[in-house]
Short mmCIF file of C-alpha atoms in Angstrom, two decimals:
data_model
loop_
_atom_site.label_atom_id
_atom_site.label_comp_id
_atom_site.label_asym_id
_atom_site.label_seq_id
_atom_site.Cartn_x
_atom_site.Cartn_y
_atom_site.Cartn_z
CA MET A 371 5.10 -13.45 9.22
CA HIS A 372 6.31 -11.04 6.54
CA PHE A 373 8.60 -8.15 7.45
CA TYR A 374 5.91 -5.63 6.59
CA SER A 375 3.24 -7.19 8.84
CA PHE A 376 3.91 -4.64 11.57
CA TYR A 377 3.36 -1.77 9.17
CA GLU A 378 -0.06 -2.90 8.08
CA PHE A 379 -1.30 -1.94 11.53
CA LEU A 380 -0.32 1.69 11.02
CA SER A 381 -3.28 3.83 10.21
CA TYR A 382 -3.01 4.75 6.57
CA THR A 383 -6.45 5.67 5.35
CA SER A 384 -7.95 4.20 2.17
CA ILE A 385 -7.99 7.65 0.61
CA PHE A 386 -4.29 8.17 1.36
CA LYS A 387 -3.45 4.77 -0.14
CA HIS A 388 -5.51 5.59 -3.22
CA ASN A 389 -3.75 8.93 -3.66
CA VAL A 390 -0.32 7.22 -3.42
CA LEU A 391 -1.33 4.51 -5.92
CA GLU A 392 -2.66 7.01 -8.40
CA GLY A 393 0.94 8.21 -8.76
CA TYR A 394 2.23 4.79 -9.80
CA ARG A 395 3.35 4.45 -13.42
CA SER A 396 5.00 1.17 -14.39
CA GLY A 397 8.27 1.74 -16.17
CA VAL A 398 8.29 5.50 -15.64
CA TYR A 399 11.35 6.84 -13.82
CA GLY A 400 10.33 8.45 -10.55
CA SER A 401 6.88 6.88 -10.50
CA GLY A 402 7.67 3.37 -9.24
CA PHE A 403 6.92 1.85 -5.85
CA LYS A 404 10.31 2.84 -4.39
CA SER A 405 9.95 6.46 -5.48
CA LEU A 406 6.45 6.66 -4.14
CA ALA A 407 7.57 5.22 -0.80
CA LYS A 408 10.21 7.94 -0.52
CA ARG A 409 7.94 10.72 -1.70
CA PHE A 410 5.13 9.91 0.69
CA LYS A 411 7.45 8.67 3.53
CA ILE A 412 5.67 5.31 3.73
CA LYS A 413 6.80 3.23 6.73
CA GLY A 414 7.13 -0.23 5.30
CA GLY A 415 8.51 1.05 2.02
CA HIS A 416 7.86 -0.16 -1.48
CA MET A 417 6.78 -3.62 -0.40
CA LEU A 418 3.84 -2.24 1.49
CA ILE A 419 2.80 -0.16 -1.54
CA LYS A 420 3.06 -3.31 -3.75
CA ARG A 421 0.69 -5.02 -1.34
CA TRP A 422 -1.77 -2.13 -1.59
CA TYR A 423 -1.45 -2.25 -5.36
CA ARG A 424 -2.36 -5.97 -5.47
CA GLN A 425 -5.50 -5.19 -3.47
CA TRP A 426 -6.44 -2.05 -5.41
CA ASP A 427 -8.94 -2.15 -8.26
CA GLY A 428 -8.81 1.61 -8.95
CA THR A 429 -11.34 2.52 -6.25
CA VAL A 430 -10.95 3.82 -2.70
CA GLN A 431 -13.36 1.15 -1.49
CA SER A 432 -11.07 -1.66 -2.60
CA LEU A 433 -8.48 -0.45 -0.08
CA ASN A 434 -10.73 -0.61 3.00
CA ARG A 435 -9.41 -3.02 5.58
CA LYS A 436 -11.06 -6.38 5.55
CA SER A 437 -11.86 -7.95 8.90
CA ARG A 438 -10.07 -11.18 9.59
CA ASN A 439 -11.29 -14.02 11.73
CA GLY A 440 -8.84 -15.94 13.82
CA ARG A 441 -5.12 -16.24 13.54
CA PRO A 442 -3.43 -16.10 10.09
CA ARG A 443 -2.02 -19.41 8.91
#
C-alpha cells in the first residue's frame, strides 16, 4: 500500500483534478506539483497530483474513477 492510498478515497472531482493539472508547467518555478499541492491545498500532496498526471490525457474524462474488481495485488 502506498502512503497516498488513503487520499485517493477523498472526493476530488474529475473537473477539480483537471483544473489543478492545467496549472502544471514542467520546469516553471511555482507551477510544479509541489506548488500546485500547496496552492490548491491537496491532501496527499504532490505525489497524489503526480498520480493524477500519469492518468490524465488532457481531458476531464480521463480522470474519472475506474471501478476495480477485487483486492489490489
